[in-house]
Amino acid sequence: MLHDVFFNGASWPRKVPNGIYTERWSSPAFHNRNSKFREKLPWDVGEKARPAAVESPRCQRGKVFLCRHLHQAVREESHASCIFACVVASTMLGEEWMFYNLRKEHTTLLEKISLLILDEMPKAEYSSLFNDFVESEFFLIDGDSLLITCICDISLKLGQNLHFFYLVERYLVDLTSKGGQFAIVFFKDAECAYFNFPELLSLRTALILHLQENTTVDVQTKFSGCLSREWNIFLEESCPYFLIVSDEGLNDAQTHLFNFLIIQSWAVKINAVLSSGQASGILRLYAYLLPSMHRNRKFFEQNKKEIERAYITLLKQLEESRALALAPLFGNLKWKNMMEEARETISLLKQVWPEGSDIRRVLCVTSCSLSLRMYHHFLENRKNSSGQKADSEQMKGNCLTLQDMEDLCRLYCLNVVFLLNLPLSQRAHTRVITSSWIKDVQTLFKMKKWCEYFILSNIHMFEFWNLNLIHLPDLSDEPLLKNIAFYYENENAQTKEKKEHENVQGLQLNLGNVIVKDYEHLWSAVSTLVRKFEVGQPFPVRTTKLHFLKNKSSPIKDSSKEKMPNLGFIPMSSNVVDKFAGDILKDLPFLKSDDPTVTSLVKQKEFDELVHWHSHKPLSDDYDRSKCQFTESSKDPRVLKSLQKYHVFQRFYGNSLESISSKLIVTQTAKSKKSFSEPKSKKTHETKAEIITRENKKRLLAKEEQKEEQKWSALSFSIEEEMKENLNSGIKSLEEFLKSCKSNSVKLRVEVAGLTACLKTWKEHCRSEEGKITKDLSIAVQMMKRIHSLMEKYPELLQESDRELIARCLKYLGFNELASSLSPTQKAGDDIKKKKSDKYSIGIGPVRFQLQYMGHHLIRDERKDPDPRVHDFIPDTWQRELLDVVDNYESAVIVAPTSSGKTYASYYCMEKVLKESDDGVVVYVAPTKALVNQVAATVQNRFTKNLPSGEALCGVFTREYRHDALNSQVLITVPACFEILLLAPHRQNWVKKIRYVIFDEVHCLGGEIGAEVWEHLLVMIRCPFLALSATISNPGHLTEWLQSVKWYWKQEDERVGKNLASKRHAGYRAHVPKDCSQGKQSHKVRLVLYGERYNDLEKHICSIRHNDIYFDHFHPCAALTADH
């Protein structure tokens, strides 16, 4: 029958159109990942059998080999080999037959689902979940995906269950520590995918029990599958943001189950996050995110019924493959019979141990007794079916005897006793046995794993029994079991054979009374639970000659015999390290001077880190390797022309960012600075020359005012006519004139003319729109804007007629109280009757109108006194504090909102350094290349300076390119490149020229990627700095830390100064580097906080209506609900 199935059965093709399946399933990543698990299988199917049995069930070559193996087993009458062939055949037959039947109806749909997911994977975004998506959002983890991911971990060794549970808990603790709120879901249907891997069935069941009983993790096991109605209701109620799921399983069936889960999650608008490829940092977890797209939801809706039918068919085939997996091991006993046997064993144990016990003892005695009964049942069936006599001696040559199974169970019980008594530190030092189990024993292990699964599946029967489940993660330790078996087969047996030649009998080890007592207690319980036959005494442990482990020339791994090297620090002496570490060094382990690690260090000749030690060529760094955009010393006309175009573009780009005229910087000499700083002598009376100068200024001002009056007289008519035709256009022309006008009296006349025009337009608009509900409030906004300007800017120039005009305008708008407060003598009915007032009124109060429609026009509280250091605007108090910081050569941490004006201090700092000399350098550190380009363009547009040949005003240095980096006075760079320059030994002459460093977006110091570079820079720089940010949560702590750094450098500067002074007194000519900034700078670090911004932030929603794009204003209050 097997021959017919293997050679005549149809094969499901792995390849589909476009070769996508071929790429996925034949990729090295797929085979490497699955081979990690296959190498850990507790039974070894052999190098030839593995491709046929496990790796590729549809491989014809594997089928041929398996048939040959089966025929050979029949010829040799080896029943154990027949069992092995049937076990492997059941795996092949189950998957082959299952996918053969699926191919008829649903293979095409499964291929479409796989192709859909494969097409989305290259588009997956590798992003930080806890920074961008999670925060406090709830998400789900597929339990089987978690199990597969940890099983395939490269550090997990064969049979180390405790390490597996450690990997699971480490991952979950990492999620919890990052603020993740999640639940783990184990679907009942997913259990069907493990029928060919019984060791994973018991491990999966133990994992679920451990998470439920020993942790606070929310574990959901009530859902049958991802397409069930209960699962959809749960998703609607919990609203998870994403689901962590694996993209492939241990076999094709499990991969399809994962695919069903992914597309079902997409269908309900839940994103999928791949469990593979995740990387965890201190603050964030990075993973591949597959978002729920409309096309994926559409695919699910269009094929919903076909998907459900394919899912049900797949589960039916998996359940039928379960019978094929059980038949070679348990004969005619079905799933239901095995469950009943397990329950019966548990019930009997509760009678034997009424006081209760722990899970390791319980699982040991129940699984061993159940395995012995099942193997006895298997031998009885074989005897009855073959008609042979029940003589154990006749059966020895055909299969493992019942005594062999008893010996294996004794070894397992002894192994559990060692687990109960040995500390983990001693278990970690066990020898590494490289010999593998023989094939017949692997089959017995497979039977025992099934029995463990049946016991753990019925653990609920211990509900009212004292069962300790704490040690669920440490149920077995296969390396320890191999050590025990190796001892009894090789070392202990050899000692016995030297003394006397007789039947092999195990010698009793000097185990100690505690271990012997526990072992006898366990074996006694096993004997009681077996019942149907006698299992023998606990000692001797081995009663047969069969070796359970294969013979190898070197069965013990050499590395286990190596001596652990001494761990510790190599002793060294350094004043910097000793001073920085302090008393911590006393608690650290240091190696002795005669340690081999220390003596092996041969002192090499010293080098100055400026040239290569072997070639004596100058060292290069990333500065030399970065692309130079323009060669500074080139005289090629084409290069010079490209350079000229570059500067023109930079100024054009900078002017587009801010429309400020370029400022010529002139270097101030020391003499001019000295005279500027000296206070002027006070004089008692004006001289004749000063009186003449003052009178001349008055005449010039009067003449200028007369010219502006004439200019307004000439333009007033045209502007007024323009305002009559189009108010907005006329107001724009009026405001352009106001910008150029300097006379306040003329400005007052212009504002009054604009207000009069607005009033006329409003009256005409209200008459024409009479009877309509809505009015054009932009006219009212212009009226209030003119009123604000008159009242705020020219209150001392207003006449009574001007005030009456303003009051009349306010009454027309319906603001009677404001009008009365401005002109109380005017009665309400003088110009406007009560009936007409409603026609012109805007219908809302003045406060609400101004807040709702004039927010960006309202005048802020500003200082009126100008600052001689700033010519473009009048700085606020906190901005003047920034200017004082720069003038005093101090450092500052500046925290202010975006667009609040904190960047101006940076440009003032640049201007100050540029004016001081042609040598000083200010470095501007920006986090991104885009910001570097933007700042560089702004600087080149703001400043111009006549510099010596070969020098430049602004330079740029990034890893991709550099331009005038070391010959410029203002260097714009990124943190990593600035660190390269600071640490390069042959760039120290340039480092000494740095006068100021400006750190923009310094909150990157608290990030995860590249944060250490910002910290290095803040610690290394010796000059003052400005640290700018809009989002620092703890500015006080940051300022304290930076102040401590500055105090450290102050002490170092004082120490260096004392050393130089002592050398001068001693007659030495100490070379002092010329660095004027060290003498000027202050070591004080200020904290400047400002919480307001000059421009309001408004949110808008972009939408498409009528084939056009619209931006609708979105008020924050619109997002409020009853719950949030």
CSV table of C-alpha atoms in Angstrom, one decimal, residues 197-376:
chain,number,residue,atom,x,y,z
A,197,PHE,CA,5.9,17.0,16.3
A,198,PRO,CA,4.7,15.4,19.6
A,199,GLU,CA,7.6,16.9,21.5
A,200,LEU,CA,6.2,20.4,20.6
A,201,LEU,CA,2.7,19.4,21.5
A,202,SER,CA,3.7,18.8,25.1
A,203,LEU,CA,5.9,21.9,25.1
A,204,ARG,CA,3.0,24.0,23.8
A,205,THR,CA,0.7,22.7,26.4
A,206,ALA,CA,3.2,23.3,29.2
A,207,LEU,CA,3.8,26.9,27.9
A,208,ILE,CA,0.1,27.7,28.0
A,209,LEU,CA,-0.2,26.3,31.6
A,210,HIS,CA,2.9,28.2,32.7
A,211,LEU,CA,1.7,31.5,31.3
A,212,GLN,CA,-1.8,31.0,32.9
A,213,GLU,CA,-0.7,29.8,36.3
A,214,ASN,CA,2.7,31.3,37.0
A,215,THR,CA,2.6,34.8,35.3
A,216,THR,CA,0.2,37.7,35.1
A,217,VAL,CA,0.1,37.6,31.3
A,218,ASP,CA,-3.4,37.6,29.7
A,219,VAL,CA,-3.7,34.3,27.9
A,220,GLN,CA,-6.7,33.6,25.7
A,221,THR,CA,-7.3,29.9,24.8
A,222,LYS,CA,-11.1,29.9,24.3
A,223,PHE,CA,-11.2,30.6,20.6
A,224,SER,CA,-11.4,27.7,18.2
A,225,GLY,CA,-9.9,29.6,15.2
A,226,CYS,CA,-9.3,32.9,13.6
A,227,LEU,CA,-12.4,32.7,11.5
A,228,SER,CA,-14.7,31.9,14.4
A,229,ARG,CA,-17.5,34.3,15.4
A,230,GLU,CA,-16.2,34.5,19.0
A,231,TRP,CA,-12.8,35.7,17.8
A,232,ASN,CA,-14.4,38.5,15.7
A,233,ILE,CA,-16.5,39.6,18.7
A,234,PHE,CA,-13.3,39.7,20.8
A,235,LEU,CA,-11.5,41.9,18.3
A,236,GLU,CA,-14.4,44.3,18.1
A,237,GLU,CA,-14.5,44.7,21.9
A,238,SER,CA,-10.7,44.9,22.5
A,239,CYS,CA,-9.7,46.9,19.4
A,240,PRO,CA,-6.1,45.8,19.2
A,241,TYR,CA,-3.8,48.0,17.2
A,242,PHE,CA,-1.8,45.2,15.7
A,243,LEU,CA,-1.2,41.4,15.9
A,244,ILE,CA,2.3,39.9,16.2
A,245,VAL,CA,2.3,36.8,14.0
A,246,SER,CA,4.9,34.6,12.2
A,247,ASP,CA,5.1,34.5,8.4
A,248,GLU,CA,6.0,30.8,8.2
A,249,GLY,CA,5.6,27.7,10.2
A,250,LEU,CA,7.4,24.4,10.7
A,251,ASN,CA,5.5,22.9,7.8
A,252,ASP,CA,3.2,24.0,5.0
A,253,ALA,CA,0.0,23.4,7.1
A,254,GLN,CA,1.1,25.7,9.9
A,255,THR,CA,2.2,28.3,7.3
A,256,HIS,CA,-1.2,28.3,5.8
A,257,LEU,CA,-2.8,28.7,9.3
A,258,PHE,CA,-0.6,31.7,9.9
A,259,ASN,CA,-1.6,33.1,6.5
A,260,PHE,CA,-5.3,32.7,7.4
A,261,LEU,CA,-4.7,34.7,10.6
A,262,ILE,CA,-2.9,37.5,8.7
A,263,ILE,CA,-5.6,38.1,6.1
A,264,GLN,CA,-8.3,37.8,8.7
A,265,SER,CA,-6.6,40.5,10.8
A,266,TRP,CA,-6.3,42.7,7.7
A,267,ALA,CA,-10.0,42.2,7.0
A,268,VAL,CA,-10.9,43.7,10.4
A,269,LYS,CA,-8.4,46.6,10.0
A,270,ILE,CA,-5.8,45.2,12.3
A,271,ASN,CA,-2.2,45.6,11.3
A,272,ALA,CA,0.2,42.6,11.2
A,273,VAL,CA,3.6,42.7,12.8
A,274,LEU,CA,6.1,39.9,11.8
A,275,SER,CA,7.6,38.0,14.8
A,276,SER,CA,10.8,37.4,12.8
A,277,GLY,CA,13.4,40.1,12.3
A,278,GLN,CA,12.6,42.0,15.5
A,279,ALA,CA,15.3,44.0,17.2
A,280,SER,CA,14.9,45.3,20.7
A,281,GLY,CA,16.7,48.4,22.2
A,282,ILE,CA,16.6,50.1,25.5
A,283,LEU,CA,13.5,52.2,24.7
A,284,ARG,CA,12.0,50.7,21.5
A,285,LEU,CA,11.1,47.5,19.7
A,286,TYR,CA,11.7,47.5,15.9
A,287,ALA,CA,9.8,45.1,13.7
A,288,TYR,CA,8.3,44.7,10.2
A,289,LEU,CA,4.8,46.2,10.1
A,290,LEU,CA,2.3,45.0,7.4
A,291,PRO,CA,-0.5,47.5,7.5
A,292,SER,CA,-4.1,46.6,6.8
A,293,MET,CA,-4.7,48.0,3.3
A,294,HIS,CA,-8.0,48.4,1.4
A,295,ARG,CA,-6.9,46.0,-1.3
A,296,ASN,CA,-6.3,43.3,1.3
A,297,ARG,CA,-9.7,43.8,2.9
A,298,LYS,CA,-11.3,43.8,-0.5
A,299,PHE,CA,-9.6,40.4,-1.3
A,300,PHE,CA,-11.0,38.9,1.9
A,301,GLU,CA,-14.5,40.1,1.2
A,302,GLN,CA,-14.5,38.9,-2.3
A,303,ASN,CA,-13.3,35.4,-1.3
A,304,LYS,CA,-14.8,35.1,2.1
A,305,LYS,CA,-16.8,31.9,1.5
A,306,GLU,CA,-14.0,30.2,-0.4
A,307,ILE,CA,-11.6,31.1,2.5
A,308,GLU,CA,-13.9,29.6,5.1
A,309,ARG,CA,-14.3,26.4,3.1
A,310,ALA,CA,-10.5,26.1,2.5
A,311,TYR,CA,-9.9,26.6,6.2
A,312,ILE,CA,-12.4,24.0,7.2
A,313,THR,CA,-11.0,21.5,4.7
A,314,LEU,CA,-7.5,22.1,5.9
A,315,LEU,CA,-8.5,21.4,9.5
A,316,LYS,CA,-10.3,18.2,8.5
A,317,GLN,CA,-7.2,17.0,6.7
A,318,LEU,CA,-5.0,17.9,9.8
A,319,GLU,CA,-7.3,16.0,12.1
A,320,GLU,CA,-7.2,12.9,9.8
A,321,SER,CA,-3.4,13.1,9.8
A,322,ARG,CA,-3.6,12.8,13.6
A,323,ALA,CA,-4.8,9.3,13.2
A,324,LEU,CA,-1.9,8.5,10.9
A,325,ALA,CA,0.5,9.8,13.4
A,326,LEU,CA,-0.9,7.8,16.3
A,327,ALA,CA,-1.4,4.5,14.5
A,328,PRO,CA,2.3,3.4,14.3
A,329,LEU,CA,2.8,4.0,18.0
A,330,PHE,CA,-0.5,3.1,19.7
A,331,GLY,CA,-2.0,0.6,17.2
A,332,ASN,CA,-5.8,0.4,17.5
A,333,LEU,CA,-6.0,2.9,20.3
A,334,LYS,CA,-7.6,6.1,19.1
A,335,TRP,CA,-7.4,9.7,20.3
A,336,LYS,CA,-10.4,9.3,22.6
A,337,ASN,CA,-9.0,6.0,24.1
A,338,MET,CA,-5.7,7.7,24.9
A,339,MET,CA,-7.4,10.6,26.6
A,340,GLU,CA,-9.4,8.1,28.7
A,341,GLU,CA,-6.2,6.2,29.6
A,342,ALA,CA,-4.6,9.5,30.7
A,343,ARG,CA,-7.6,10.4,32.9
A,344,GLU,CA,-7.6,7.0,34.5
A,345,THR,CA,-3.9,7.3,35.3
A,346,ILE,CA,-4.4,10.7,36.9
A,347,SER,CA,-7.4,9.5,38.9
A,348,LEU,CA,-5.3,6.6,40.2
A,349,LEU,CA,-2.4,8.9,41.1
A,350,LYS,CA,-4.7,11.1,43.2
A,351,GLN,CA,-5.5,8.0,45.3
A,352,VAL,CA,-1.8,7.0,45.6
A,353,TRP,CA,-0.6,10.5,46.5
A,354,PRO,CA,-3.6,12.1,48.3
A,355,GLU,CA,-1.4,14.7,49.9
A,356,GLY,CA,-0.4,16.2,46.5
A,357,SER,CA,2.9,16.8,44.8
A,358,ASP,CA,4.7,19.0,42.2
A,359,ILE,CA,4.3,18.9,38.5
A,360,ARG,CA,7.7,17.3,37.8
A,361,ARG,CA,7.0,14.3,39.9
A,362,VAL,CA,3.4,14.0,38.7
A,363,LEU,CA,4.3,14.2,35.0
A,364,CYS,CA,7.2,11.8,35.5
A,365,VAL,CA,5.3,9.0,37.1
A,366,THR,CA,2.1,9.4,35.0
A,367,SER,CA,3.9,9.6,31.7
A,368,CYS,CA,6.3,6.7,32.5
A,369,SER,CA,3.4,4.5,33.7
A,370,LEU,CA,1.3,5.4,30.7
A,371,SER,CA,4.2,4.8,28.3
A,372,LEU,CA,4.9,1.4,29.8
A,373,ARG,CA,1.2,0.4,29.5
A,374,MET,CA,1.0,1.6,25.9
A,375,TYR,CA,4.2,-0.2,24.9
A,376,HIS,CA,3.0,-3.4,26.6
